[in-house]
Structure formats: structure tokens, C-alpha cells
Short mmCIF file of C-alpha atoms in Angstrom, two decimals:
data_model
loop_
_atom_site.label_atom_id
_atom_site.label_comp_id
_atom_site.label_asym_id
_atom_site.label_seq_id
_atom_site.Cartn_x
_atom_site.Cartn_y
_atom_site.Cartn_z
CA MET A 233 -37.87 -10.81 -20.05
CA THR A 234 -36.43 -8.36 -17.52
CA GLU A 235 -35.70 -4.80 -18.57
CA GLN A 236 -32.22 -4.54 -20.03
CA TYR A 237 -29.80 -1.68 -19.84
CA VAL A 238 -29.32 0.11 -23.15
CA PRO A 239 -26.14 2.21 -23.28
CA PRO A 240 -26.72 5.83 -24.28
CA LYS A 241 -25.12 7.24 -27.40
CA ILE A 242 -22.72 9.25 -25.23
CA TRP A 243 -21.51 8.09 -21.83
CA VAL A 244 -22.06 10.52 -18.92
CA HIS A 245 -20.46 10.19 -15.52
CA ASP A 246 -23.21 9.56 -12.95
CA THR A 247 -22.23 11.29 -9.71
CA ASN A 248 -25.50 10.46 -7.94
CA GLY A 249 -24.65 6.88 -7.05
CA GLY A 250 -24.30 6.04 -3.38
CA ASN A 251 -21.66 3.31 -3.63
CA LYS A 252 -18.55 4.57 -1.86
CA TRP A 253 -16.12 2.44 -3.84
CA ALA A 254 -17.76 3.02 -7.20
CA ASN A 255 -17.55 6.77 -6.64
CA ILE A 256 -13.84 6.93 -5.81
CA ASN A 257 -12.72 7.59 -9.35
CA ARG A 258 -13.71 10.09 -12.01
CA PRO A 259 -13.10 10.43 -15.73
CA GLU A 260 -10.48 13.17 -15.31
CA SER A 261 -6.97 12.93 -13.90
CA GLY A 262 -5.15 15.48 -11.78
CA ALA A 263 -5.46 16.98 -8.32
CA THR A 264 -8.71 18.06 -6.72
CA HIS A 265 -7.12 19.90 -3.79
CA ASP A 266 -3.81 21.25 -2.57
CA LYS A 267 -2.04 19.26 0.10
CA VAL A 268 1.67 18.68 0.65
CA LEU A 269 2.65 15.10 1.41
CA PRO A 270 4.33 14.52 4.79
CA SER A 271 7.91 13.29 4.84
CA GLY A 272 9.88 11.46 7.51
CA GLU A 273 13.54 10.94 8.30
CA HIS A 274 14.24 7.89 6.15
CA LYS A 275 15.45 7.81 2.57
CA ILE A 276 12.40 5.81 1.48
CA GLN A 277 9.00 7.46 1.78
CA LEU A 278 5.93 5.34 1.02
CA TYR A 279 2.40 6.64 0.50
CA SER A 280 -0.07 3.82 0.47
CA LEU A 281 -3.01 1.87 1.84
CA GLY A 282 -2.96 -1.71 3.12
CA THR A 283 -4.91 -3.17 0.21
CA PRO A 284 -3.32 -6.07 -1.71
CA ASN A 285 -1.48 -3.65 -4.00
CA GLY A 286 -0.18 -1.72 -1.02
CA GLN A 287 0.84 -4.89 0.81
CA LYS A 288 3.15 -5.89 -2.03
CA VAL A 289 5.54 -3.04 -1.25
CA THR A 290 5.42 -3.14 2.55
CA ILE A 291 5.99 -6.91 2.48
CA MET A 292 9.02 -6.33 0.25
CA LEU A 293 10.41 -3.65 2.55
CA GLU A 294 9.86 -5.75 5.67
CA GLU A 295 11.50 -8.76 3.97
CA LEU A 296 14.52 -6.58 3.20
CA LEU A 297 14.67 -5.40 6.80
CA ALA A 298 14.41 -9.01 7.99
CA LEU A 299 17.61 -9.68 6.03
CA GLY A 300 19.32 -6.97 8.08
CA ILE A 301 19.37 -4.36 5.29
CA SER A 302 19.02 -1.20 7.38
CA GLU A 303 19.04 1.01 4.28
CA ALA A 304 15.53 -0.30 3.58
CA GLU A 305 14.14 1.57 6.59
CA TYR A 306 11.13 3.59 5.52
CA ASP A 307 8.36 5.93 6.55
CA ALA A 308 4.89 4.83 5.43
CA TYR A 309 2.03 7.32 5.35
CA LEU A 310 -1.62 6.38 4.96
CA ILE A 311 -3.39 7.42 1.76
CA ASN A 312 -7.08 6.97 2.47
CA ILE A 313 -8.55 6.44 -0.98
CA GLY A 314 -12.08 6.53 0.41
CA GLU A 315 -11.45 10.12 1.48
CA GLY A 316 -9.79 11.17 -1.79
CA ASP A 317 -6.23 11.48 -0.44
CA GLN A 318 -4.93 10.13 -3.76
CA PHE A 319 -6.19 13.26 -5.49
CA SER A 320 -4.11 15.69 -3.43
CA SER A 321 -1.60 17.84 -5.28
CA GLY A 322 1.26 16.20 -3.39
CA PHE A 323 0.22 12.67 -4.25
CA VAL A 324 -0.52 13.48 -7.88
CA GLU A 325 2.97 14.95 -8.16
CA VAL A 326 4.39 11.55 -7.19
CA ASN A 327 1.87 9.49 -9.14
CA PRO A 328 -0.14 11.29 -11.83
CA ASN A 329 -2.37 8.20 -12.07
CA SER A 330 -3.65 8.73 -8.48
CA LYS A 331 -3.31 5.08 -7.45
CA ILE A 332 -1.57 3.58 -4.44
CA PRO A 333 1.16 2.68 -3.73
CA ALA A 334 3.60 5.47 -4.55
CA LEU A 335 7.16 5.78 -3.30
CA VAL A 336 9.74 8.54 -3.14
CA ASP A 337 13.38 7.45 -2.98
CA LYS A 338 15.59 10.22 -1.58
CA THR A 339 18.83 8.21 -1.58
CA SER A 340 20.59 10.18 -4.32
CA GLY A 341 19.68 13.55 -2.84
CA ASP A 342 17.02 14.22 -5.44
CA ASP A 343 13.50 12.86 -5.12
CA LEU A 344 12.96 9.84 -7.35
CA ASN A 345 9.25 9.14 -7.78
CA VAL A 346 8.31 5.50 -8.30
CA PHE A 347 4.74 4.38 -8.89
CA GLU A 348 2.88 1.21 -9.91
CA SER A 349 3.44 -1.66 -7.50
CA ALA A 350 5.45 -3.82 -9.91
CA SER A 351 7.74 -0.90 -10.76
CA ILE A 352 8.35 -0.29 -7.06
CA LEU A 353 9.15 -3.98 -6.48
CA VAL A 354 11.66 -3.98 -9.34
CA HIS A 355 13.19 -0.71 -8.15
CA LEU A 356 13.72 -2.06 -4.63
CA ALA A 357 14.95 -5.44 -5.86
CA GLU A 358 17.58 -3.83 -8.07
CA LYS A 359 18.47 -1.19 -5.49
CA PHE A 360 19.22 -3.80 -2.82
CA ASP A 361 20.11 -6.74 -5.08
CA GLN A 362 17.55 -9.03 -3.52
CA PHE A 363 14.59 -11.19 -4.63
CA LEU A 364 15.28 -10.77 -8.36
CA PRO A 365 17.76 -13.02 -10.18
CA ALA A 366 20.47 -11.04 -11.93
CA SER A 367 20.17 -12.73 -15.31
CA GLY A 368 19.10 -15.73 -17.31
CA ALA A 369 16.04 -17.93 -17.23
CA ALA A 370 15.33 -17.32 -13.55
CA ARG A 371 15.13 -13.55 -14.09
CA THR A 372 12.82 -14.02 -17.07
CA ALA A 373 10.59 -16.38 -15.10
CA THR A 374 10.34 -13.85 -12.28
CA PHE A 375 9.25 -11.14 -14.70
CA ASN A 376 6.81 -13.53 -16.38
CA TRP A 377 4.98 -14.15 -13.13
CA LEU A 378 5.33 -10.60 -11.85
CA PHE A 379 3.53 -9.34 -14.93
CA TRP A 380 1.09 -12.24 -14.83
CA ALA A 381 0.02 -10.83 -11.47
CA GLN A 382 -0.26 -7.31 -12.85
CA GLY A 383 -2.44 -8.46 -15.71
CA SER A 384 -4.53 -10.98 -13.80
CA ALA A 385 -5.28 -9.33 -10.45
CA PRO A 386 -7.58 -6.61 -11.90
CA PHE A 387 -9.96 -9.39 -12.95
CA LEU A 388 -9.89 -10.72 -9.39
CA GLY A 389 -10.20 -7.33 -7.67
CA GLY A 390 -11.99 -4.90 -9.95
CA GLY A 391 -13.92 -7.74 -11.54
CA PHE A 392 -14.83 -10.52 -9.13
CA GLY A 393 -14.26 -8.60 -5.89
CA HIS A 394 -16.27 -5.59 -6.96
CA PHE A 395 -19.33 -7.43 -8.22
CA TYR A 396 -19.29 -10.16 -5.55
CA ALA A 397 -18.49 -8.07 -2.48
CA TYR A 398 -18.92 -4.34 -3.13
CA ALA A 399 -21.61 -3.71 -5.75
CA ASP A 400 -24.91 -2.38 -4.40
CA GLU A 401 -26.81 -5.10 -6.23
CA LYS A 402 -25.76 -8.64 -7.04
CA PHE A 403 -26.06 -9.63 -10.69
CA GLU A 404 -25.58 -13.18 -11.90
CA TYR A 405 -23.78 -12.47 -15.17
CA PRO A 406 -20.78 -10.42 -13.90
CA ILE A 407 -20.36 -12.59 -10.79
CA ASN A 408 -20.36 -15.75 -12.89
CA ARG A 409 -18.06 -14.20 -15.48
CA PHE A 410 -15.44 -13.09 -13.00
CA ALA A 411 -15.79 -16.10 -10.67
CA MET A 412 -14.92 -18.28 -13.65
CA GLU A 413 -11.86 -16.13 -14.37
CA ALA A 414 -10.77 -16.08 -10.71
CA LYS A 415 -10.95 -19.88 -10.58
CA ARG A 416 -9.09 -20.18 -13.88
CA GLN A 417 -6.31 -17.99 -12.48
CA LEU A 418 -6.16 -20.05 -9.30
CA ASP A 419 -5.83 -23.17 -11.45
CA VAL A 420 -2.98 -21.60 -13.43
CA LEU A 421 -1.19 -20.73 -10.20
CA ASP A 422 -1.93 -24.12 -8.62
CA LYS A 423 -0.35 -25.96 -11.54
CA GLN A 424 2.72 -23.71 -11.44
CA LEU A 425 3.15 -24.39 -7.72
CA ALA A 426 2.72 -28.15 -8.08
CA ASN A 427 6.46 -28.58 -8.67
CA ASN A 428 7.80 -25.37 -7.11
CA THR A 429 8.12 -24.31 -3.49
CA PHE A 430 7.74 -20.70 -4.54
CA VAL A 431 6.19 -19.35 -7.71
CA THR A 432 9.31 -19.50 -9.89
CA GLY A 433 11.27 -22.22 -8.11
CA GLU A 434 13.01 -22.82 -4.80
CA GLU A 435 13.83 -19.20 -4.01
CA ILE A 436 11.35 -16.49 -3.05
CA THR A 437 11.20 -13.57 -5.47
CA ILE A 438 9.28 -10.38 -6.06
CA ALA A 439 6.81 -12.52 -8.04
CA ASP A 440 5.70 -14.16 -4.78
CA MET A 441 5.43 -10.74 -3.13
CA ALA A 442 3.24 -9.48 -5.97
CA ILE A 443 0.97 -12.53 -6.12
CA TRP A 444 0.48 -13.43 -2.46
CA PRO A 445 -1.41 -10.28 -1.34
CA TRP A 446 -4.11 -11.10 -3.89
CA TYR A 447 -4.21 -14.87 -4.25
CA GLY A 448 -2.69 -15.84 -0.91
CA ASN A 449 -5.09 -13.60 0.98
CA LEU A 450 -7.96 -14.96 -1.12
CA VAL A 451 -7.38 -18.62 -0.31
CA LEU A 452 -6.62 -17.84 3.35
CA GLY A 453 -10.06 -16.24 3.69
CA ASN A 454 -8.81 -12.67 4.05
CA LEU A 455 -10.31 -11.30 0.83
CA TYR A 456 -13.97 -10.80 -0.14
CA ASP A 457 -15.22 -13.55 2.21
CA ALA A 458 -15.31 -15.73 -0.90
CA ALA A 459 -13.29 -18.80 0.12
CA GLU A 460 -16.29 -21.13 0.24
CA PHE A 461 -17.90 -19.67 -2.88
CA LEU A 462 -14.74 -20.27 -4.93
CA GLN A 463 -13.89 -23.58 -3.19
CA VAL A 464 -10.36 -22.39 -2.60
CA GLU A 465 -9.43 -25.46 -0.57
CA THR A 466 -9.34 -27.46 -3.82
CA TYR A 467 -6.28 -25.49 -4.94
CA THR A 468 -4.00 -27.43 -2.62
CA ASN A 469 -0.70 -26.15 -3.98
CA VAL A 470 -1.80 -22.51 -3.74
CA MET A 471 -3.01 -23.17 -0.18
CA ARG A 472 0.32 -24.75 0.80
CA TRP A 473 2.25 -21.81 -0.68
CA ALA A 474 -0.05 -19.21 0.90
CA LYS A 475 0.39 -20.72 4.37
CA LEU A 476 4.15 -21.00 3.90
CA LEU A 477 4.50 -17.31 3.09
CA GLU A 478 2.05 -16.33 5.82
CA GLN A 479 4.58 -17.63 8.36
CA ARG A 480 7.38 -15.36 7.16
CA GLN A 481 8.21 -12.37 9.33
CA GLY A 482 8.19 -9.94 6.41
CA PHE A 483 4.74 -11.02 5.28
CA GLN A 484 3.28 -10.91 8.78
CA ARG A 485 4.63 -7.43 9.36
CA GLY A 486 4.14 -6.00 5.89
CA ARG A 487 0.46 -6.85 5.66
CA THR A 488 -0.29 -4.63 8.69
CA VAL A 489 1.18 -1.38 7.36
CA ASN A 490 -1.06 1.52 6.26
CA ARG A 491 -4.03 -0.52 7.36
CA PRO A 492 -6.88 1.42 9.03
CA PHE A 493 -9.24 -1.58 8.94
CA GLY A 494 -9.30 -5.07 10.41
CA GLU A 495 -8.43 -6.33 13.88
CA GLU A 496 -6.52 -4.13 16.33
CA TRP A 497 -3.44 -6.34 16.03
CA GLU A 498 -3.18 -5.75 12.27
CA LYS A 499 -3.71 -1.99 12.01
CA VAL A 500 -0.56 0.13 11.61
CA GLN A 501 -1.82 3.31 10.01
CA GLU A 502 1.63 4.94 9.85
CA ARG A 503 4.99 3.24 10.08
CA HIS A 504 8.22 5.07 10.97
CA SER A 505 10.14 2.34 12.79
CA ALA A 506 9.94 -1.34 13.62
CA ALA A 507 8.47 -0.39 16.99
CA ASP A 508 5.28 0.83 15.31
CA ILE A 509 4.58 -2.66 14.01
CA ASP A 510 5.82 -4.37 17.18
CA ALA A 511 3.33 -2.43 19.29
CA VAL A 512 0.39 -3.51 17.14
CA LEU A 513 1.43 -7.16 16.71
CA ALA A 514 1.75 -7.41 20.48
CA LYS A 515 -2.05 -7.15 20.61
CA LYS A 516 -2.50 -10.33 18.56
CA PRO A 517 -4.24 -13.08 20.58
CA LYS A 518 -1.91 -15.92 21.49
#
């Protein structure tokens, strides 16, 4: 029998580990250093990183702009979580939980801080009266699937993604545990999409914008390099939906924002106007 880990009587934070991603967080909240957040000319200020959670909001904003809603213009500043930007005094003031994305809405004249990706999506949907049904069963269904994403994605990211792609050592038990859950979630989503063009029906909603950055990117091979391992091609309805949304202008543009990694044609570290994205997308191979 191999040596097993025995938890100590009292947990102690080990700061000696070398894993960059495992060492991002700490058991205390609050700021570690003073730094004022930058602010641009638009009423909407976004502080984020182009991870799946960050993509939710930039996709939403770009979809709004694609509809011609100029009031959705925004400045997007990079929060490099690997460098601890989320622990600056300015960021903690906006989001005391020190997680991206965080948004400041200056429309009313006073700063309105909005954090947690689902909260931001709802705020923008209600602000601009788009992508969220006003009432009834369709509104409830949208919230059902929005919060399904919020509850499910941590098992995909912090669970499967961490142990499969980021952990220093690969262990069978956690990978098997979270691979099973990731595949179960894909099956849930696949069955929902069997009779729906979009997640909740025939109209795109904020539920699609919350789910696609995680599950769409996963089946398209953009997340954790795990497409073959999870046999994502067997989830044919998810694949169809993922490719459909991938073709939308808002999704193509939104997934590039606050992204310091990837190909040159998908890296827009800061966004202050449409031209910032245009310049980067122009580099995409034809």
C-alpha cells in the first residue's frame, strides 16, 4: 500500500509550494498592497482577465455593442491574477472577494460596484433590457441555467481542470472523480440542447453567455487540452451549440479581451474602443 496523506489536527497554510496557480490564494481576505485602479472615459469600467469567467462579461458587452447599443461601450483593464493584481486596494474596494471579473458602473454619477460574473450579467441584461426575458417561464428558465453554470463550473475548473491540467502531480482519484462530474455535466447540457437551439429555447440569453466560456470552450478544444480525454465529440448537441455561438461576432470579439495569453490574434490586454479588438483580430490567419 502506498503512503497515504493523513490530515493534521489543525490545517496550516503551506506557502512553500511551487505551483503558481495553487499559490494564488491565501486563507485571508483583503488587500496586500495599495494601488488605485485605472479608469477610462466610458461609463462602464471592467477589471478582468480573459479566463472563462472573464469572457462571460466581455462577450455580453460585445453582444450588446453588436446590437448597436452604444451605451454599452466600456474600458477593460487587465487584472493579472498570477501577479496578485486582484489583491490591490483598488480591486478589493470593488470586489472584497478578490476574484475577477469586477465592474464599476458610473452611469448614475456614483460608482456602482458589481462583482460575481452572474451578477454582472444580470445587471447588464436589466440595464439594457436584453438577453433576459422580462417575466414568466422563460425568465425562470434563464435563471435556472445561469445558476446551473455558477454551481457546476467550479467542478469543471477548480476540480477537473486543476487536477488534470495544472497540478504538479497527476493523481488518479481526483482526476477520475472530476472527469466523471465533467462528463455528467456535459450530458446534462447535451440533453437540454437536444430540443433547443440555445440553452433555454430559440433565443440567446445570458445563460448561454455564462455557459459557453466553460463548456463551449471545452468541447471546442480551447480548455485544458482535454477534448480527447473526455470524448467531447460524443456530446453532439453541445458541439453544435458551441460552434453556433463561436460564429457570433460578440463571442469572437469578447473572448479576446483582457487576454495576455494565446495566439497574437486573440490577445487584447486592454480594451478602450472597438479598434483595439479590430487591430488584434486582423492578425488572425485567413
